[in-house]
Amino acid sequence: MVSIDQDVQEATLGELVELAGQLAVAGERHILGLTGAPGAGKSTVAQQLVDALGPERAVLVPMDGFHLANEVLIDLGRLDRKGAHDTFDDGGYARLIAAIHGQRPGDPDVYAPRFRREIEESIGSSIPVSSTVPLVVTEGNYLLMESNAWPAARDLIDEVWFLAPHNEVRHQRLVARHEAYGKSHAEAEFWALGSDERNAELIGSTARRAERILRLT
């Protein structure tokens, strides 16, 4: 993976909550993005930020809701590398971010999809985003990609933070995640060191486009 250690800022969760809180300005709409390689802790940290700020100040909209359906990936011949950047509906994600960005107090709710890992499919219109919530936190692998529709979404996100735990920690998390959803240890290792690591190399190359590169302490 591309080395970014020299650019990493160490921070506590409390410090990140304080920084996120500065974006949660009543009567305004801001979007905070969290990105990083598979196993970086994006979904965990994003949920912790939203929980700490409370539902009246923040809502979580993961990028994972835009996984292409398995039947589509089979037709495209990409099921075996599900999770790569071209196995997502990047255009759909960009349109959702545009709708969220344009929301003003009094506007109707916007509904986002949610990815259900236990069935490996997305469920549409699962996450309501109220126009009165000032901060939308979004997280995903490819927020800083410079191809296809990813830049259109990035242009509307106020800040993107790149999470960069030590690689050993990240690999341990990935193996545990794959095992938790039914893979054997050997299968989990195969995915963590194969497809996941190829994606990690690509994602790591985008880190310097983030406003902050962070490692939780």
mmCIF file with all atom_site columns, C-alpha atoms in Angstrom:
data_model
loop_
_atom_site.group_PDB
_atom_site.id
_atom_site.type_symbol
_atom_site.label_atom_id
_atom_site.label_alt_id
_atom_site.label_comp_id
_atom_site.label_asym_id
_atom_site.label_entity_id
_atom_site.label_seq_id
_atom_site.pdbx_PDB_ins_code
_atom_site.Cartn_x
_atom_site.Cartn_y
_atom_site.Cartn_z
_atom_site.occupancy
_atom_site.B_iso_or_equiv
_atom_site.pdbx_formal_charge
_atom_site.auth_seq_id
_atom_site.auth_comp_id
_atom_site.auth_asym_id
_atom_site.auth_atom_id
_atom_site.pdbx_PDB_model_num
ATOM 1   C CA . MET A 1 1   ? 0.000   0.000   0.000   1.00 0.00 ? 1   MET A CA 1
ATOM 2   C CA . VAL A 1 2   ? 1.209   3.542   -0.695  1.00 0.00 ? 2   VAL A CA 1
ATOM 3   C CA . SER A 1 3   ? 3.012   4.910   2.380   1.00 0.00 ? 3   SER A CA 1
ATOM 4   C CA . ILE A 1 4   ? 1.260   7.908   3.880   1.00 0.00 ? 4   ILE A CA 1
ATOM 5   C CA . ASP A 1 5   ? 2.616   7.637   7.430   1.00 0.00 ? 5   ASP A CA 1
ATOM 6   C CA . GLN A 1 6   ? 4.449   10.954  7.207   1.00 0.00 ? 6   GLN A CA 1
ATOM 7   C CA . ASP A 1 7   ? 1.132   12.725  6.600   1.00 0.00 ? 7   ASP A CA 1
ATOM 8   C CA . VAL A 1 8   ? -0.868  11.028  9.352   1.00 0.00 ? 8   VAL A CA 1
ATOM 9   C CA . GLN A 1 9   ? -2.305  13.065  12.223  1.00 0.00 ? 9   GLN A CA 1
ATOM 10  C CA . GLU A 1 10  ? -3.093  11.140  15.396  1.00 0.00 ? 10  GLU A CA 1
ATOM 11  C CA . ALA A 1 11  ? -6.382  12.009  17.057  1.00 0.00 ? 11  ALA A CA 1
ATOM 12  C CA . THR A 1 12  ? -8.784  10.705  19.665  1.00 0.00 ? 12  THR A CA 1
ATOM 13  C CA . LEU A 1 13  ? -12.421 9.974   18.925  1.00 0.00 ? 13  LEU A CA 1
ATOM 14  C CA . GLY A 1 14  ? -13.355 12.906  21.146  1.00 0.00 ? 14  GLY A CA 1
ATOM 15  C CA . GLU A 1 15  ? -11.266 15.245  19.011  1.00 0.00 ? 15  GLU A CA 1
ATOM 16  C CA . LEU A 1 16  ? -12.955 13.970  15.856  1.00 0.00 ? 16  LEU A CA 1
ATOM 17  C CA . VAL A 1 17  ? -16.383 14.472  17.418  1.00 0.00 ? 17  VAL A CA 1
ATOM 18  C CA . GLU A 1 18  ? -15.419 18.055  18.209  1.00 0.00 ? 18  GLU A CA 1
ATOM 19  C CA . LEU A 1 19  ? -14.255 18.662  14.617  1.00 0.00 ? 19  LEU A CA 1
ATOM 20  C CA . ALA A 1 20  ? -17.395 17.101  13.176  1.00 0.00 ? 20  ALA A CA 1
ATOM 21  C CA . GLY A 1 21  ? -19.502 19.175  15.536  1.00 0.00 ? 21  GLY A CA 1
ATOM 22  C CA . GLN A 1 22  ? -18.074 22.335  13.997  1.00 0.00 ? 22  GLN A CA 1
ATOM 23  C CA . LEU A 1 23  ? -19.778 21.322  10.723  1.00 0.00 ? 23  LEU A CA 1
ATOM 24  C CA . ALA A 1 24  ? -23.138 20.631  12.391  1.00 0.00 ? 24  ALA A CA 1
ATOM 25  C CA . VAL A 1 25  ? -24.388 24.220  12.215  1.00 0.00 ? 25  VAL A CA 1
ATOM 26  C CA . ALA A 1 26  ? -28.122 24.608  12.801  1.00 0.00 ? 26  ALA A CA 1
ATOM 27  C CA . GLY A 1 27  ? -29.986 25.903  9.763   1.00 0.00 ? 27  GLY A CA 1
ATOM 28  C CA . GLU A 1 28  ? -27.180 24.897  7.376   1.00 0.00 ? 28  GLU A CA 1
ATOM 29  C CA . ARG A 1 29  ? -26.286 21.720  5.506   1.00 0.00 ? 29  ARG A CA 1
ATOM 30  C CA . HIS A 1 30  ? -22.782 20.299  5.510   1.00 0.00 ? 30  HIS A CA 1
ATOM 31  C CA . ILE A 1 31  ? -21.461 16.924  4.379   1.00 0.00 ? 31  ILE A CA 1
ATOM 32  C CA . LEU A 1 32  ? -18.502 15.146  5.960   1.00 0.00 ? 32  LEU A CA 1
ATOM 33  C CA . GLY A 1 33  ? -16.901 12.183  4.184   1.00 0.00 ? 33  GLY A CA 1
ATOM 34  C CA . LEU A 1 34  ? -14.842 9.396   5.769   1.00 0.00 ? 34  LEU A CA 1
ATOM 35  C CA . THR A 1 35  ? -12.746 7.203   3.498   1.00 0.00 ? 35  THR A CA 1
ATOM 36  C CA . GLY A 1 36  ? -9.887  4.743   3.706   1.00 0.00 ? 36  GLY A CA 1
ATOM 37  C CA . ALA A 1 37  ? -8.926  1.227   2.690   1.00 0.00 ? 37  ALA A CA 1
ATOM 38  C CA . PRO A 1 38  ? -11.092 -1.809  3.521   1.00 0.00 ? 38  PRO A CA 1
ATOM 39  C CA . GLY A 1 39  ? -10.888 -2.425  7.252   1.00 0.00 ? 39  GLY A CA 1
ATOM 40  C CA . ALA A 1 40  ? -9.870  1.147   8.084   1.00 0.00 ? 40  ALA A CA 1
ATOM 41  C CA . GLY A 1 41  ? -12.811 1.538   10.451  1.00 0.00 ? 41  GLY A CA 1
ATOM 42  C CA . LYS A 1 42  ? -14.848 3.971   8.348   1.00 0.00 ? 42  LYS A CA 1
ATOM 43  C CA . SER A 1 43  ? -18.302 2.653   9.200   1.00 0.00 ? 43  SER A CA 1
ATOM 44  C CA . THR A 1 44  ? -17.469 2.287   12.899  1.00 0.00 ? 44  THR A CA 1
ATOM 45  C CA . VAL A 1 45  ? -16.035 5.791   13.276  1.00 0.00 ? 45  VAL A CA 1
ATOM 46  C CA . ALA A 1 46  ? -18.806 7.340   11.167  1.00 0.00 ? 46  ALA A CA 1
ATOM 47  C CA . GLN A 1 47  ? -21.459 5.720   13.364  1.00 0.00 ? 47  GLN A CA 1
ATOM 48  C CA . GLN A 1 48  ? -19.642 6.832   16.516  1.00 0.00 ? 48  GLN A CA 1
ATOM 49  C CA . LEU A 1 49  ? -19.556 10.434  15.270  1.00 0.00 ? 49  LEU A CA 1
ATOM 50  C CA . VAL A 1 50  ? -23.260 10.407  14.429  1.00 0.00 ? 50  VAL A CA 1
ATOM 51  C CA . ASP A 1 51  ? -24.161 8.774   17.742  1.00 0.00 ? 51  ASP A CA 1
ATOM 52  C CA . ALA A 1 52  ? -22.111 11.326  19.669  1.00 0.00 ? 52  ALA A CA 1
ATOM 53  C CA . LEU A 1 53  ? -23.704 14.287  17.888  1.00 0.00 ? 53  LEU A CA 1
ATOM 54  C CA . GLY A 1 54  ? -27.222 12.880  18.132  1.00 0.00 ? 54  GLY A CA 1
ATOM 55  C CA . PRO A 1 55  ? -30.006 12.427  15.555  1.00 0.00 ? 55  PRO A CA 1
ATOM 56  C CA . GLU A 1 56  ? -30.999 16.093  15.518  1.00 0.00 ? 56  GLU A CA 1
ATOM 57  C CA . ARG A 1 57  ? -27.490 17.131  14.442  1.00 0.00 ? 57  ARG A CA 1
ATOM 58  C CA . ALA A 1 58  ? -26.186 14.303  12.248  1.00 0.00 ? 58  ALA A CA 1
ATOM 59  C CA . VAL A 1 59  ? -27.248 11.373  10.057  1.00 0.00 ? 59  VAL A CA 1
ATOM 60  C CA . LEU A 1 60  ? -25.156 8.623   8.439   1.00 0.00 ? 60  LEU A CA 1
ATOM 61  C CA . VAL A 1 61  ? -25.444 7.852   4.720   1.00 0.00 ? 61  VAL A CA 1
ATOM 62  C CA . PRO A 1 62  ? -22.964 5.087   3.723   1.00 0.00 ? 62  PRO A CA 1
ATOM 63  C CA . MET A 1 63  ? -21.686 4.788   0.157   1.00 0.00 ? 63  MET A CA 1
ATOM 64  C CA . ASP A 1 64  ? -22.104 0.995   0.432   1.00 0.00 ? 64  ASP A CA 1
ATOM 65  C CA . GLY A 1 65  ? -25.814 1.355   -0.334  1.00 0.00 ? 65  GLY A CA 1
ATOM 66  C CA . PHE A 1 66  ? -24.739 1.802   -3.952  1.00 0.00 ? 66  PHE A CA 1
ATOM 67  C CA . HIS A 1 67  ? -23.265 -1.672  -4.426  1.00 0.00 ? 67  HIS A CA 1
ATOM 68  C CA . LEU A 1 68  ? -24.515 -3.004  -7.748  1.00 0.00 ? 68  LEU A CA 1
ATOM 69  C CA . ALA A 1 69  ? -26.869 -5.961  -7.252  1.00 0.00 ? 69  ALA A CA 1
ATOM 70  C CA . ASN A 1 70  ? -25.308 -9.408  -7.478  1.00 0.00 ? 70  ASN A CA 1
ATOM 71  C CA . GLU A 1 71  ? -27.303 -10.270 -10.602 1.00 0.00 ? 71  GLU A CA 1
ATOM 72  C CA . VAL A 1 72  ? -25.914 -7.164  -12.302 1.00 0.00 ? 72  VAL A CA 1
ATOM 73  C CA . LEU A 1 73  ? -22.372 -8.054  -11.229 1.00 0.00 ? 73  LEU A CA 1
ATOM 74  C CA . ILE A 1 74  ? -22.837 -11.561 -12.621 1.00 0.00 ? 74  ILE A CA 1
ATOM 75  C CA . ASP A 1 75  ? -23.961 -10.112 -15.959 1.00 0.00 ? 75  ASP A CA 1
ATOM 76  C CA . LEU A 1 76  ? -20.922 -7.812  -15.961 1.00 0.00 ? 76  LEU A CA 1
ATOM 77  C CA . GLY A 1 77  ? -18.534 -10.601 -14.926 1.00 0.00 ? 77  GLY A CA 1
ATOM 78  C CA . ARG A 1 78  ? -17.478 -8.720  -11.788 1.00 0.00 ? 78  ARG A CA 1
ATOM 79  C CA . LEU A 1 79  ? -19.002 -10.675 -8.911  1.00 0.00 ? 79  LEU A CA 1
ATOM 80  C CA . ASP A 1 80  ? -15.662 -12.202 -7.957  1.00 0.00 ? 80  ASP A CA 1
ATOM 81  C CA . ARG A 1 81  ? -14.263 -8.733  -7.197  1.00 0.00 ? 81  ARG A CA 1
ATOM 82  C CA . LYS A 1 82  ? -17.292 -7.180  -5.554  1.00 0.00 ? 82  LYS A CA 1
ATOM 83  C CA . GLY A 1 83  ? -16.138 -4.099  -3.670  1.00 0.00 ? 83  GLY A CA 1
ATOM 84  C CA . ALA A 1 84  ? -13.931 -2.738  -6.480  1.00 0.00 ? 84  ALA A CA 1
ATOM 85  C CA . HIS A 1 85  ? -14.701 0.811   -7.641  1.00 0.00 ? 85  HIS A CA 1
ATOM 86  C CA . ASP A 1 86  ? -16.519 -0.351  -10.774 1.00 0.00 ? 86  ASP A CA 1
ATOM 87  C CA . THR A 1 87  ? -18.903 -2.570  -8.798  1.00 0.00 ? 87  THR A CA 1
ATOM 88  C CA . PHE A 1 88  ? -20.745 0.481   -7.432  1.00 0.00 ? 88  PHE A CA 1
ATOM 89  C CA . ASP A 1 89  ? -23.370 2.779   -8.935  1.00 0.00 ? 89  ASP A CA 1
ATOM 90  C CA . ASP A 1 90  ? -21.166 5.863   -8.717  1.00 0.00 ? 90  ASP A CA 1
ATOM 91  C CA . GLY A 1 91  ? -23.646 7.942   -10.706 1.00 0.00 ? 91  GLY A CA 1
ATOM 92  C CA . GLY A 1 92  ? -26.450 7.090   -8.308  1.00 0.00 ? 92  GLY A CA 1
ATOM 93  C CA . TYR A 1 93  ? -24.261 8.000   -5.347  1.00 0.00 ? 93  TYR A CA 1
ATOM 94  C CA . ALA A 1 94  ? -23.326 11.344  -6.927  1.00 0.00 ? 94  ALA A CA 1
ATOM 95  C CA . ARG A 1 95  ? -26.999 12.137  -7.576  1.00 0.00 ? 95  ARG A CA 1
ATOM 96  C CA . LEU A 1 96  ? -27.892 11.326  -3.969  1.00 0.00 ? 96  LEU A CA 1
ATOM 97  C CA . ILE A 1 97  ? -25.104 13.556  -2.638  1.00 0.00 ? 97  ILE A CA 1
ATOM 98  C CA . ALA A 1 98  ? -26.348 16.354  -4.922  1.00 0.00 ? 98  ALA A CA 1
ATOM 99  C CA . ALA A 1 99  ? -29.891 15.949  -3.580  1.00 0.00 ? 99  ALA A CA 1
ATOM 100 C CA . ILE A 1 100 ? -28.657 15.973  0.013   1.00 0.00 ? 100 ILE A CA 1
ATOM 101 C CA . HIS A 1 101 ? -26.401 18.951  -0.634  1.00 0.00 ? 101 HIS A CA 1
ATOM 102 C CA . GLY A 1 102 ? -29.309 20.906  -2.087  1.00 0.00 ? 102 GLY A CA 1
ATOM 103 C CA . GLN A 1 103 ? -31.724 20.222  0.776   1.00 0.00 ? 103 GLN A CA 1
ATOM 104 C CA . ARG A 1 104 ? -32.929 23.271  2.688   1.00 0.00 ? 104 ARG A CA 1
ATOM 105 C CA . PRO A 1 105 ? -35.022 23.448  5.885   1.00 0.00 ? 105 PRO A CA 1
ATOM 106 C CA . GLY A 1 106 ? -38.613 22.634  4.983   1.00 0.00 ? 106 GLY A CA 1
ATOM 107 C CA . ASP A 1 107 ? -37.731 20.476  1.971   1.00 0.00 ? 107 ASP A CA 1
ATOM 108 C CA . PRO A 1 108 ? -39.012 16.875  1.854   1.00 0.00 ? 108 PRO A CA 1
ATOM 109 C CA . ASP A 1 109 ? -36.913 14.047  3.226   1.00 0.00 ? 109 ASP A CA 1
ATOM 110 C CA . VAL A 1 110 ? -34.388 12.423  0.900   1.00 0.00 ? 110 VAL A CA 1
ATOM 111 C CA . TYR A 1 111 ? -34.135 8.630   1.156   1.00 0.00 ? 111 TYR A CA 1
ATOM 112 C CA . ALA A 1 112 ? -30.853 6.753   0.813   1.00 0.00 ? 112 ALA A CA 1
ATOM 113 C CA . PRO A 1 113 ? -30.244 3.013   0.286   1.00 0.00 ? 113 PRO A CA 1
ATOM 114 C CA . ARG A 1 114 ? -28.592 0.776   2.859   1.00 0.00 ? 114 ARG A CA 1
ATOM 115 C CA . PHE A 1 115 ? -26.304 -2.229  2.195   1.00 0.00 ? 115 PHE A CA 1
ATOM 116 C CA . ARG A 1 116 ? -27.207 -5.358  4.160   1.00 0.00 ? 116 ARG A CA 1
ATOM 117 C CA . ARG A 1 117 ? -24.037 -7.406  4.510   1.00 0.00 ? 117 ARG A CA 1
ATOM 118 C CA . GLU A 1 118 ? -25.861 -10.495 5.761   1.00 0.00 ? 118 GLU A CA 1
ATOM 119 C CA . ILE A 1 119 ? -27.607 -10.813 2.375   1.00 0.00 ? 119 ILE A CA 1
ATOM 120 C CA . GLU A 1 120 ? -24.903 -9.019  0.331   1.00 0.00 ? 120 GLU A CA 1
ATOM 121 C CA . GLU A 1 121 ? -27.492 -6.734  -1.278  1.00 0.00 ? 121 GLU A CA 1
ATOM 122 C CA . SER A 1 122 ? -28.671 -3.128  -0.985  1.00 0.00 ? 122 SER A CA 1
ATOM 123 C CA . ILE A 1 123 ? -32.129 -2.126  0.189   1.00 0.00 ? 123 ILE A CA 1
ATOM 124 C CA . GLY A 1 124 ? -33.443 1.076   -1.390  1.00 0.00 ? 124 GLY A CA 1
ATOM 125 C CA . SER A 1 125 ? -35.014 4.036   0.438   1.00 0.00 ? 125 SER A CA 1
ATOM 126 C CA . SER A 1 126 ? -33.866 2.744   3.836   1.00 0.00 ? 126 SER A CA 1
ATOM 127 C CA . ILE A 1 127 ? -32.324 5.867   5.376   1.00 0.00 ? 127 ILE A CA 1
ATOM 128 C CA . PRO A 1 128 ? -34.409 9.057   5.682   1.00 0.00 ? 128 PRO A CA 1
ATOM 129 C CA . VAL A 1 129 ? -32.415 12.288  5.578   1.00 0.00 ? 129 VAL A CA 1
ATOM 130 C CA . SER A 1 130 ? -34.357 15.165  7.084   1.00 0.00 ? 130 SER A CA 1
ATOM 131 C CA . SER A 1 131 ? -33.740 18.667  5.781   1.00 0.00 ? 131 SER A CA 1
ATOM 132 C CA . THR A 1 132 ? -33.474 19.890  9.372   1.00 0.00 ? 132 THR A CA 1
ATOM 133 C CA . VAL A 1 133 ? -30.379 17.791  10.170  1.00 0.00 ? 133 VAL A CA 1
ATOM 134 C CA . PRO A 1 134 ? -27.350 20.039  9.606   1.00 0.00 ? 134 PRO A CA 1
ATOM 135 C CA . LEU A 1 135 ? -24.641 17.379  9.112   1.00 0.00 ? 135 LEU A CA 1
ATOM 136 C CA . VAL A 1 136 ? -24.690 14.349  6.825   1.00 0.00 ? 136 VAL A CA 1
ATOM 137 C CA . VAL A 1 137 ? -21.803 11.934  7.393   1.00 0.00 ? 137 VAL A CA 1
ATOM 138 C CA . THR A 1 138 ? -21.037 9.680   4.431   1.00 0.00 ? 138 THR A CA 1
ATOM 139 C CA . GLU A 1 139 ? -18.401 6.965   4.347   1.00 0.00 ? 139 GLU A CA 1
ATOM 140 C CA . GLY A 1 140 ? -16.954 4.698   1.703   1.00 0.00 ? 140 GLY A CA 1
ATOM 141 C CA . ASN A 1 141 ? -13.851 3.514   -0.097  1.00 0.00 ? 141 ASN A CA 1
ATOM 142 C CA . TYR A 1 142 ? -13.918 5.683   -3.191  1.00 0.00 ? 142 TYR A CA 1
ATOM 143 C CA . LEU A 1 143 ? -14.832 9.227   -2.128  1.00 0.00 ? 143 LEU A CA 1
ATOM 144 C CA . LEU A 1 144 ? -11.533 10.571  -3.500  1.00 0.00 ? 144 LEU A CA 1
ATOM 145 C CA . MET A 1 145 ? -11.442 8.734   -6.824  1.00 0.00 ? 145 MET A CA 1
ATOM 146 C CA . GLU A 1 146 ? -10.868 10.987  -9.830  1.00 0.00 ? 146 GLU A CA 1
ATOM 147 C CA . SER A 1 147 ? -12.718 8.963   -12.458 1.00 0.00 ? 147 SER A CA 1
ATOM 148 C CA . ASN A 1 148 ? -16.327 8.508   -13.608 1.00 0.00 ? 148 ASN A CA 1
ATOM 149 C CA . ALA A 1 149 ? -18.924 10.165  -11.331 1.00 0.00 ? 149 ALA A CA 1
ATOM 150 C CA . TRP A 1 150 ? -16.899 10.051  -8.095  1.00 0.00 ? 150 TRP A CA 1
ATOM 151 C CA . PRO A 1 151 ? -15.525 13.621  -8.498  1.00 0.00 ? 151 PRO A CA 1
ATOM 152 C CA . ALA A 1 152 ? -19.060 14.996  -8.905  1.00 0.00 ? 152 ALA A CA 1
ATOM 153 C CA . ALA A 1 153 ? -19.895 13.680  -5.430  1.00 0.00 ? 153 ALA A CA 1
ATOM 154 C CA . ARG A 1 154 ? -16.567 14.816  -3.960  1.00 0.00 ? 154 ARG A CA 1
ATOM 155 C CA . ASP A 1 155 ? -17.138 18.387  -5.158  1.00 0.00 ? 155 ASP A CA 1
ATOM 156 C CA . LEU A 1 156 ? -20.223 18.602  -2.925  1.00 0.00 ? 156 LEU A CA 1
ATOM 157 C CA . ILE A 1 157 ? -18.618 17.141  0.217   1.00 0.00 ? 157 ILE A CA 1
ATOM 158 C CA . ASP A 1 158 ? -17.254 19.825  2.540   1.00 0.00 ? 158 ASP A CA 1
ATOM 159 C CA . GLU A 1 159 ? -14.441 17.748  4.048   1.00 0.00 ? 159 GLU A CA 1
ATOM 160 C CA . VAL A 1 160 ? -13.107 14.234  3.478   1.00 0.00 ? 160 VAL A CA 1
ATOM 161 C CA . TRP A 1 161 ? -11.086 12.519  6.201   1.00 0.00 ? 161 TRP A CA 1
ATOM 162 C CA . PHE A 1 162 ? -8.890  9.541   5.269   1.00 0.00 ? 162 PHE A CA 1
ATOM 163 C CA . LEU A 1 163 ? -8.596  6.965   8.062   1.00 0.00 ? 163 LEU A CA 1
ATOM 164 C CA . ALA A 1 164 ? -5.206  5.248   8.142   1.00 0.00 ? 164 ALA A CA 1
ATOM 165 C CA . PRO A 1 165 ? -4.789  2.611   10.863  1.00 0.00 ? 165 PRO A CA 1
ATOM 166 C CA . HIS A 1 166 ? -1.688  0.424   10.860  1.00 0.00 ? 166 HIS A CA 1
ATOM 167 C CA . ASN A 1 167 ? -1.910  -2.250  8.155   1.00 0.00 ? 167 ASN A CA 1
ATOM 168 C CA . GLU A 1 168 ? -1.698  -5.137  10.652  1.00 0.00 ? 168 GLU A CA 1
ATOM 169 C CA . VAL A 1 169 ? -4.754  -3.800  12.478  1.00 0.00 ? 169 VAL A CA 1
ATOM 170 C CA . ARG A 1 170 ? -6.632  -3.323  9.214   1.00 0.00 ? 170 ARG A CA 1
ATOM 171 C CA . HIS A 1 171 ? -5.892  -6.873  8.031   1.00 0.00 ? 171 HIS A CA 1
ATOM 172 C CA . GLN A 1 172 ? -7.005  -8.364  11.355  1.00 0.00 ? 172 GLN A CA 1
ATOM 173 C CA . ARG A 1 173 ? -10.293 -6.472  11.112  1.00 0.00 ? 173 ARG A CA 1
ATOM 174 C CA . LEU A 1 174 ? -10.870 -7.667  7.546   1.00 0.00 ? 174 LEU A CA 1
ATOM 175 C CA . VAL A 1 175 ? -10.280 -11.314 8.369   1.00 0.00 ? 175 VAL A CA 1
ATOM 176 C CA . ALA A 1 176 ? -12.581 -11.080 11.393  1.00 0.00 ? 176 ALA A CA 1
ATOM 177 C CA . ARG A 1 177 ? -15.272 -9.374  9.292   1.00 0.00 ? 177 ARG A CA 1
ATOM 178 C CA . HIS A 1 178 ? -15.185 -12.030 6.575   1.00 0.00 ? 178 HIS A CA 1
ATOM 179 C CA . GLU A 1 179 ? -15.303 -14.806 9.169   1.00 0.00 ? 179 GLU A CA 1
ATOM 180 C CA . ALA A 1 180 ? -18.250 -13.127 10.920  1.00 0.00 ? 180 ALA A CA 1
ATOM 181 C CA . TYR A 1 181 ? -20.238 -13.368 7.696   1.00 0.00 ? 181 TYR A CA 1
ATOM 182 C CA . GLY A 1 182 ? -19.625 -17.034 7.111   1.00 0.00 ? 182 GLY A CA 1
ATOM 183 C CA . LYS A 1 183 ? -16.231 -17.414 5.417   1.00 0.00 ? 183 LYS A CA 1
ATOM 184 C CA . SER A 1 184 ? -13.709 -19.938 6.687   1.00 0.00 ? 184 SER A CA 1
ATOM 185 C CA . HIS A 1 185 ? -10.418 -18.575 8.006   1.00 0.00 ? 185 HIS A CA 1
ATOM 186 C CA . ALA A 1 186 ? -8.666  -19.576 4.786   1.00 0.00 ? 186 ALA A CA 1
ATOM 187 C CA . GLU A 1 187 ? -11.341 -17.891 2.666   1.00 0.00 ? 187 GLU A CA 1
ATOM 188 C CA . ALA A 1 188 ? -11.194 -14.785 4.854   1.00 0.00 ? 188 ALA A CA 1
ATOM 189 C CA . GLU A 1 189 ? -7.416  -14.584 4.451   1.00 0.00 ? 189 GLU A CA 1
ATOM 190 C CA . PHE A 1 190 ? -7.773  -15.057 0.688   1.00 0.00 ? 190 PHE A CA 1
ATOM 191 C CA . TRP A 1 191 ? -10.170 -12.077 0.376   1.00 0.00 ? 191 TRP A CA 1
ATOM 192 C CA . ALA A 1 192 ? -8.287  -9.865  2.842   1.00 0.00 ? 192 ALA A CA 1
ATOM 193 C CA . LEU A 1 193 ? -4.935  -10.360 1.117   1.00 0.00 ? 193 LEU A CA 1
ATOM 194 C CA . GLY A 1 194 ? -6.349  -10.574 -2.413  1.00 0.00 ? 194 GLY A CA 1
ATOM 195 C CA . SER A 1 195 ? -9.249  -8.475  -3.662  1.00 0.00 ? 195 SER A CA 1
ATOM 196 C CA . ASP A 1 196 ? -9.352  -6.289  -0.540  1.00 0.00 ? 196 ASP A CA 1
ATOM 197 C CA . GLU A 1 197 ? -5.638  -5.530  -0.752  1.00 0.00 ? 197 GLU A CA 1
ATOM 198 C CA . ARG A 1 198 ? -5.801  -4.618  -4.448  1.00 0.00 ? 198 ARG A CA 1
ATOM 199 C CA . ASN A 1 199 ? -8.577  -2.180  -3.586  1.00 0.00 ? 199 ASN A CA 1
ATOM 200 C CA . ALA A 1 200 ? -6.508  -0.867  -0.674  1.00 0.00 ? 200 ALA A CA 1
ATOM 201 C CA . GLU A 1 201 ? -3.612  -0.018  -2.989  1.00 0.00 ? 201 GLU A CA 1
ATOM 202 C CA . LEU A 1 202 ? -5.884  2.048   -5.215  1.00 0.00 ? 202 LEU A CA 1
ATOM 203 C CA . ILE A 1 203 ? -7.601  3.775   -2.301  1.00 0.00 ? 203 ILE A CA 1
ATOM 204 C CA . GLY A 1 204 ? -4.274  4.553   -0.624  1.00 0.00 ? 204 GLY A CA 1
ATOM 205 C CA . SER A 1 205 ? -3.158  6.392   -3.748  1.00 0.00 ? 205 SER A CA 1
ATOM 206 C CA . THR A 1 206 ? -6.042  8.865   -3.238  1.00 0.00 ? 206 THR A CA 1
ATOM 207 C CA . ALA A 1 207 ? -5.250  9.732   0.388   1.00 0.00 ? 207 ALA A CA 1
ATOM 208 C CA . ARG A 1 208 ? -3.419  13.003  -0.259  1.00 0.00 ? 208 ARG A CA 1
ATOM 209 C CA . ARG A 1 209 ? -6.596  14.506  -1.723  1.00 0.00 ? 209 ARG A CA 1
ATOM 210 C CA . ALA A 1 210 ? -8.200  14.370  1.731   1.00 0.00 ? 210 ALA A CA 1
ATOM 211 C CA . GLU A 1 211 ? -8.387  17.374  4.060   1.00 0.00 ? 211 GLU A CA 1
ATOM 212 C CA . ARG A 1 212 ? -7.077  15.173  6.897   1.00 0.00 ? 212 ARG A CA 1
ATOM 213 C CA . ILE A 1 213 ? -5.280  11.821  7.099   1.00 0.00 ? 213 ILE A CA 1
ATOM 214 C CA . LEU A 1 214 ? -6.086  10.429  10.535  1.00 0.00 ? 214 LEU A CA 1
ATOM 215 C CA . ARG A 1 215 ? -5.120  7.576   12.837  1.00 0.00 ? 215 ARG A CA 1
ATOM 216 C CA . LEU A 1 216 ? -7.228  7.077   15.945  1.00 0.00 ? 216 LEU A CA 1
ATOM 217 C CA . THR A 1 217 ? -5.334  6.816   19.219  1.00 0.00 ? 217 THR A CA 1
#
